[in-house]
CSV table of N, CA and C in Angstrom, one decimal:
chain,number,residue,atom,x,y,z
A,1,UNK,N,0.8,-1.2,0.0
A,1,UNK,CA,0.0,0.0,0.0
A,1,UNK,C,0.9,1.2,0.0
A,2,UNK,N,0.8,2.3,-0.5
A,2,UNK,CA,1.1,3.4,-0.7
A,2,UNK,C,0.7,4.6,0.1
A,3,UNK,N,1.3,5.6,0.7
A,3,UNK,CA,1.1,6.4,2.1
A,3,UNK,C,2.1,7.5,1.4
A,4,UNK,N,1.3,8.7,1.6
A,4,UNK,CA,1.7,9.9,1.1
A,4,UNK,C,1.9,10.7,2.2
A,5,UNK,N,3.2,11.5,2.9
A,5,UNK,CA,3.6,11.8,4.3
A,5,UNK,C,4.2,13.1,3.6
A,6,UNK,N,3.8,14.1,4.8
A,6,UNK,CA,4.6,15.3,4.9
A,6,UNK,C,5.2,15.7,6.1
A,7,UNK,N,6.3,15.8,6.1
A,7,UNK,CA,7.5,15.8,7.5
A,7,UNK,C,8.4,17.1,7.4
A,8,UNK,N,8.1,17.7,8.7
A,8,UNK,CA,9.0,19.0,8.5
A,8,UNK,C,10.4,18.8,9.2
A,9,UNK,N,11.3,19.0,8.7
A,9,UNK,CA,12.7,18.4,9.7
A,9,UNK,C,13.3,19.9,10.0
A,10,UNK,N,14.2,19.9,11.0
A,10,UNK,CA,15.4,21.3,11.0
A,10,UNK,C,16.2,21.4,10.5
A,11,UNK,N,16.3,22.4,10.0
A,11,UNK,CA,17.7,22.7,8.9
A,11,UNK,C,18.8,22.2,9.2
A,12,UNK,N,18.7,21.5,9.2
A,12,UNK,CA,20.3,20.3,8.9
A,12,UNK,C,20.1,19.3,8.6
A,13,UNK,N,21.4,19.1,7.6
A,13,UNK,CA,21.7,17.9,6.6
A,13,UNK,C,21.9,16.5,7.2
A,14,UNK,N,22.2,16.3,8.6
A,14,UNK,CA,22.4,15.5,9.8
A,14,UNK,C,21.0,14.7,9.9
A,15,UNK,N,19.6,15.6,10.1
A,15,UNK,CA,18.4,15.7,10.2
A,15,UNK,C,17.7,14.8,8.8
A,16,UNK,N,18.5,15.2,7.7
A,16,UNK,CA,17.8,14.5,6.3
A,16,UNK,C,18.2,13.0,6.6
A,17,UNK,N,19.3,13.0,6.8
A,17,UNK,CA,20.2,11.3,7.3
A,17,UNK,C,19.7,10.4,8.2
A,18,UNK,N,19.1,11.0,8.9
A,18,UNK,CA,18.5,10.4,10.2
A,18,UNK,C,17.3,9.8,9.7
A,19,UNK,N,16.2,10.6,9.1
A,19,UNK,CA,15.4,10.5,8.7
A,19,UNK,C,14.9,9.8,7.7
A,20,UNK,N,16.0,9.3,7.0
A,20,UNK,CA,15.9,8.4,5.7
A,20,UNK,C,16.6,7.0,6.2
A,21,UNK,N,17.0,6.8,7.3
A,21,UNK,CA,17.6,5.7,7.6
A,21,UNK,C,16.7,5.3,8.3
A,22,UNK,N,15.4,6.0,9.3
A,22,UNK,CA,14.7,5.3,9.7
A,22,UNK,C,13.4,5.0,8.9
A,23,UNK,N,13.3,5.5,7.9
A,23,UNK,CA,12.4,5.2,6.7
A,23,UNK,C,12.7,3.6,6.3
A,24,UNK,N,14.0,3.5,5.8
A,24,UNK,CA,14.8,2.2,5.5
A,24,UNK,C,14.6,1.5,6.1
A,25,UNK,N,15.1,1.7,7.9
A,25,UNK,CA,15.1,0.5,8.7
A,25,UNK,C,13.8,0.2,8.8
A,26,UNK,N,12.6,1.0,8.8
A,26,UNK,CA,11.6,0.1,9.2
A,26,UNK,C,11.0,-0.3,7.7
A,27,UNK,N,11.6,-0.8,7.1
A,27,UNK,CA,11.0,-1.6,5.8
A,27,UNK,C,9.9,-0.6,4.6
A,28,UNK,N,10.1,0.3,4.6
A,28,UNK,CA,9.2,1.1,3.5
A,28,UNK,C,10.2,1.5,2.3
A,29,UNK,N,9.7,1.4,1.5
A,29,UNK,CA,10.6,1.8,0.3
A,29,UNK,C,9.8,3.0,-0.6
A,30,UNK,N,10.8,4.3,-0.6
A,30,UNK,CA,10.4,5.2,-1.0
A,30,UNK,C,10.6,5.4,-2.8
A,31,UNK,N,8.9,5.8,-3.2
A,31,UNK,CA,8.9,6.2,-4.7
A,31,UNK,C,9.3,7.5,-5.1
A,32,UNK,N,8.8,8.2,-4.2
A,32,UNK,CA,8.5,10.2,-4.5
A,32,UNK,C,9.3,10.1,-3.3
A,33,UNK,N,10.0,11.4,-3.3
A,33,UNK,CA,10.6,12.2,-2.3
A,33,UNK,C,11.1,13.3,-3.0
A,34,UNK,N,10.6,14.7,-2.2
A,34,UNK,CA,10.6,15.8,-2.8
A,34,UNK,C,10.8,16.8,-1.3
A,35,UNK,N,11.9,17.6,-1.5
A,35,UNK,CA,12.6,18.5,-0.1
A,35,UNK,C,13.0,19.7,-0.9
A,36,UNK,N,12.3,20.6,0.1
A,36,UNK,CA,12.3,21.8,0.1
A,36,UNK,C,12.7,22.7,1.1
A,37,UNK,N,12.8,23.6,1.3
A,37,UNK,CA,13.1,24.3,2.0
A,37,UNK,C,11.9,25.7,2.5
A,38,UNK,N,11.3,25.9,3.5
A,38,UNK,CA,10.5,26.5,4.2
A,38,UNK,C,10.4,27.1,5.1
A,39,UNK,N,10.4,28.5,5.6
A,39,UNK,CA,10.3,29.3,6.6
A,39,UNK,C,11.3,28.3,7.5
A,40,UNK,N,12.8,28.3,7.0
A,40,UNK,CA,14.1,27.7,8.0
A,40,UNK,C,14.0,26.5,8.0
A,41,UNK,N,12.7,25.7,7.9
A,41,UNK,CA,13.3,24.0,8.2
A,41,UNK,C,13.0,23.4,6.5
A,42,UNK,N,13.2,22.6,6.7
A,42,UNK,CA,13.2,21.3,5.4
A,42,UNK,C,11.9,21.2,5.0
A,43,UNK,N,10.7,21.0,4.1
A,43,UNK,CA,9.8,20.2,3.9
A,43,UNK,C,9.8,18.8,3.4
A,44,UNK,N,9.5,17.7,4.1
A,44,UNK,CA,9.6,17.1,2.6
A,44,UNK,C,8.5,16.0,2.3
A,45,UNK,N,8.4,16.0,1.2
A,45,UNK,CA,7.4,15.2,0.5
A,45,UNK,C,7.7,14.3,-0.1
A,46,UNK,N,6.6,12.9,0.4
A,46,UNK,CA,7.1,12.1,-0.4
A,46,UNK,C,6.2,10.8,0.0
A,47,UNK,N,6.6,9.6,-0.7
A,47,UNK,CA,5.5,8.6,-1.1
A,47,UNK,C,6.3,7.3,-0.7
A,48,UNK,N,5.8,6.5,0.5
A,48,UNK,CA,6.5,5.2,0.9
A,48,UNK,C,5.5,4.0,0.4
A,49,UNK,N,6.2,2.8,0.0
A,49,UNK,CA,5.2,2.0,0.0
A,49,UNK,C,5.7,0.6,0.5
A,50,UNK,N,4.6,0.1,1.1
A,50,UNK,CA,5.2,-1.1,2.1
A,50,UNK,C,3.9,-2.2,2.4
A,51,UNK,N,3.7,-3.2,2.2
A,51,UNK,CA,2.9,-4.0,3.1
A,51,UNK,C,2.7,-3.5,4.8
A,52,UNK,N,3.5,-2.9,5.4
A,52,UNK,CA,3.5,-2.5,6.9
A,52,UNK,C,2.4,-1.9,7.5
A,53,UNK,N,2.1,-1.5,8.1
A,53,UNK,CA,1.3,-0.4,8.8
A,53,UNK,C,2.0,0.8,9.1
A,54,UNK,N,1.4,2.0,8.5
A,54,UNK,CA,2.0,2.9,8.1
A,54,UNK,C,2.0,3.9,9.5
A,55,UNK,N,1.6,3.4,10.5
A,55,UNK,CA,1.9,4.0,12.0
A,55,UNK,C,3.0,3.4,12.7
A,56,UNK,N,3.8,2.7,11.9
A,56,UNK,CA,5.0,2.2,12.4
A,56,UNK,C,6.3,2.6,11.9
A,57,UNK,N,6.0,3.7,11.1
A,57,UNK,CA,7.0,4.5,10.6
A,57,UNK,C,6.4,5.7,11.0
A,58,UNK,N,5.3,6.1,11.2
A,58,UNK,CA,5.1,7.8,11.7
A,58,UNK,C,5.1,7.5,12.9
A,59,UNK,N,4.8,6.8,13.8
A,59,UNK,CA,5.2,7.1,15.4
A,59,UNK,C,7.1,7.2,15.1
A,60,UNK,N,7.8,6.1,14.6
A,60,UNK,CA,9.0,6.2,14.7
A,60,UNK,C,9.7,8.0,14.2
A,61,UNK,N,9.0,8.3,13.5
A,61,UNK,CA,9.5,9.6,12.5
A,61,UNK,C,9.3,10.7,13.6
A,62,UNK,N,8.2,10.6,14.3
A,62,UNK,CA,7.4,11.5,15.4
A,62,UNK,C,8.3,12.0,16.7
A,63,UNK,N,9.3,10.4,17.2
A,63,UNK,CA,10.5,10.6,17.8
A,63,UNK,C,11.4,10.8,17.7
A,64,UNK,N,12.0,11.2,16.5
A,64,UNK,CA,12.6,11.9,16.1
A,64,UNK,C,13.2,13.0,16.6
A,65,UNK,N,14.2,13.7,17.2
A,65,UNK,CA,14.2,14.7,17.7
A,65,UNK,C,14.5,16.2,16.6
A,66,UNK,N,14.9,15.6,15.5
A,66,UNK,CA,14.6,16.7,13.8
A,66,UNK,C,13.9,16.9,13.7
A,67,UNK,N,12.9,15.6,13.7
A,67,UNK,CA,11.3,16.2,12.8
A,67,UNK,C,10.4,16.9,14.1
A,68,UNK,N,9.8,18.2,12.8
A,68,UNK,CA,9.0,18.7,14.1
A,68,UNK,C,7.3,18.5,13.8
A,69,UNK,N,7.3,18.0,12.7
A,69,UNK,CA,5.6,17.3,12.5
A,69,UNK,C,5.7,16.0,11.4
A,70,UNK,N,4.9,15.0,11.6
A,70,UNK,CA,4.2,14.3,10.1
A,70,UNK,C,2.6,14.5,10.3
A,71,UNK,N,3.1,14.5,8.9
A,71,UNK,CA,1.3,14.7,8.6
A,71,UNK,C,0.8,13.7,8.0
A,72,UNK,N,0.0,12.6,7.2
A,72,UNK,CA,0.0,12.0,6.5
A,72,UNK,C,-1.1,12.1,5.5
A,73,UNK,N,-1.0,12.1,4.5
A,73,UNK,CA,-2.1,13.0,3.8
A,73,UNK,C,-2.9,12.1,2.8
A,74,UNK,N,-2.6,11.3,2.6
A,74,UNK,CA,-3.8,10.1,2.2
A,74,UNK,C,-2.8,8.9,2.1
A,75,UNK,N,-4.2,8.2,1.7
A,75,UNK,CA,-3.9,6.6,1.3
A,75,UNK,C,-4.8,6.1,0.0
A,76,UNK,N,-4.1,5.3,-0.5
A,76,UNK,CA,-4.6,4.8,-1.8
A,76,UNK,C,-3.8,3.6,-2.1
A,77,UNK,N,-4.6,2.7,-2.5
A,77,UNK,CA,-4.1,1.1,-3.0
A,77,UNK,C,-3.1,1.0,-4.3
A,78,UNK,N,-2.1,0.4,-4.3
A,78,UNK,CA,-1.0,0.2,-5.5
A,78,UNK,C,-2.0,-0.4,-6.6
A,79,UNK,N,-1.5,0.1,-7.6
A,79,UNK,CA,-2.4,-0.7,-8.7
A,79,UNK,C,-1.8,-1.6,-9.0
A,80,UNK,N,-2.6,-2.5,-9.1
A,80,UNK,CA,-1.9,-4.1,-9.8
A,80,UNK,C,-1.9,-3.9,-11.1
């Protein structure tokens, strides 16, 4: 299933690293990823897809001490 997440991190490159290694470790594999820059921190956007339950990567992301929000902005089934 596919999960469309928006995560604001703090300006640091340390903060993008962190945040994509725990994407990895917990088994999601990202399609879209798109980072921007916004009123000082990071935005970024992007699209994980995983058999998982997608609250096992947003609680983990949530603890984070970079990120300062996820948002998760929809869901929609992979097309076969």
């Amino acid at each position: 299933m596919k999960h469309s997440l928006t995560v604001a991190l703090k300006n640091q490159s340390v903060a993008v690293e962190r945040f994509l290694r725990v994407v990895r470790h917990r088994g999601f594999d990202l399609t879209h990823f798109q980072l921007n820059m916004d009123d000082g921190q990071y935005q970024v956007a992007m699209t994980v897809d995983s058999d998982k339950p997608i609250h096992l990567l947003t609680t983990q992301l949530n603890k984070l001490v970079d990120v300062r929000h996820v948002t998760l902005e929809n869901l929609h089934q992979q097309a076969m």
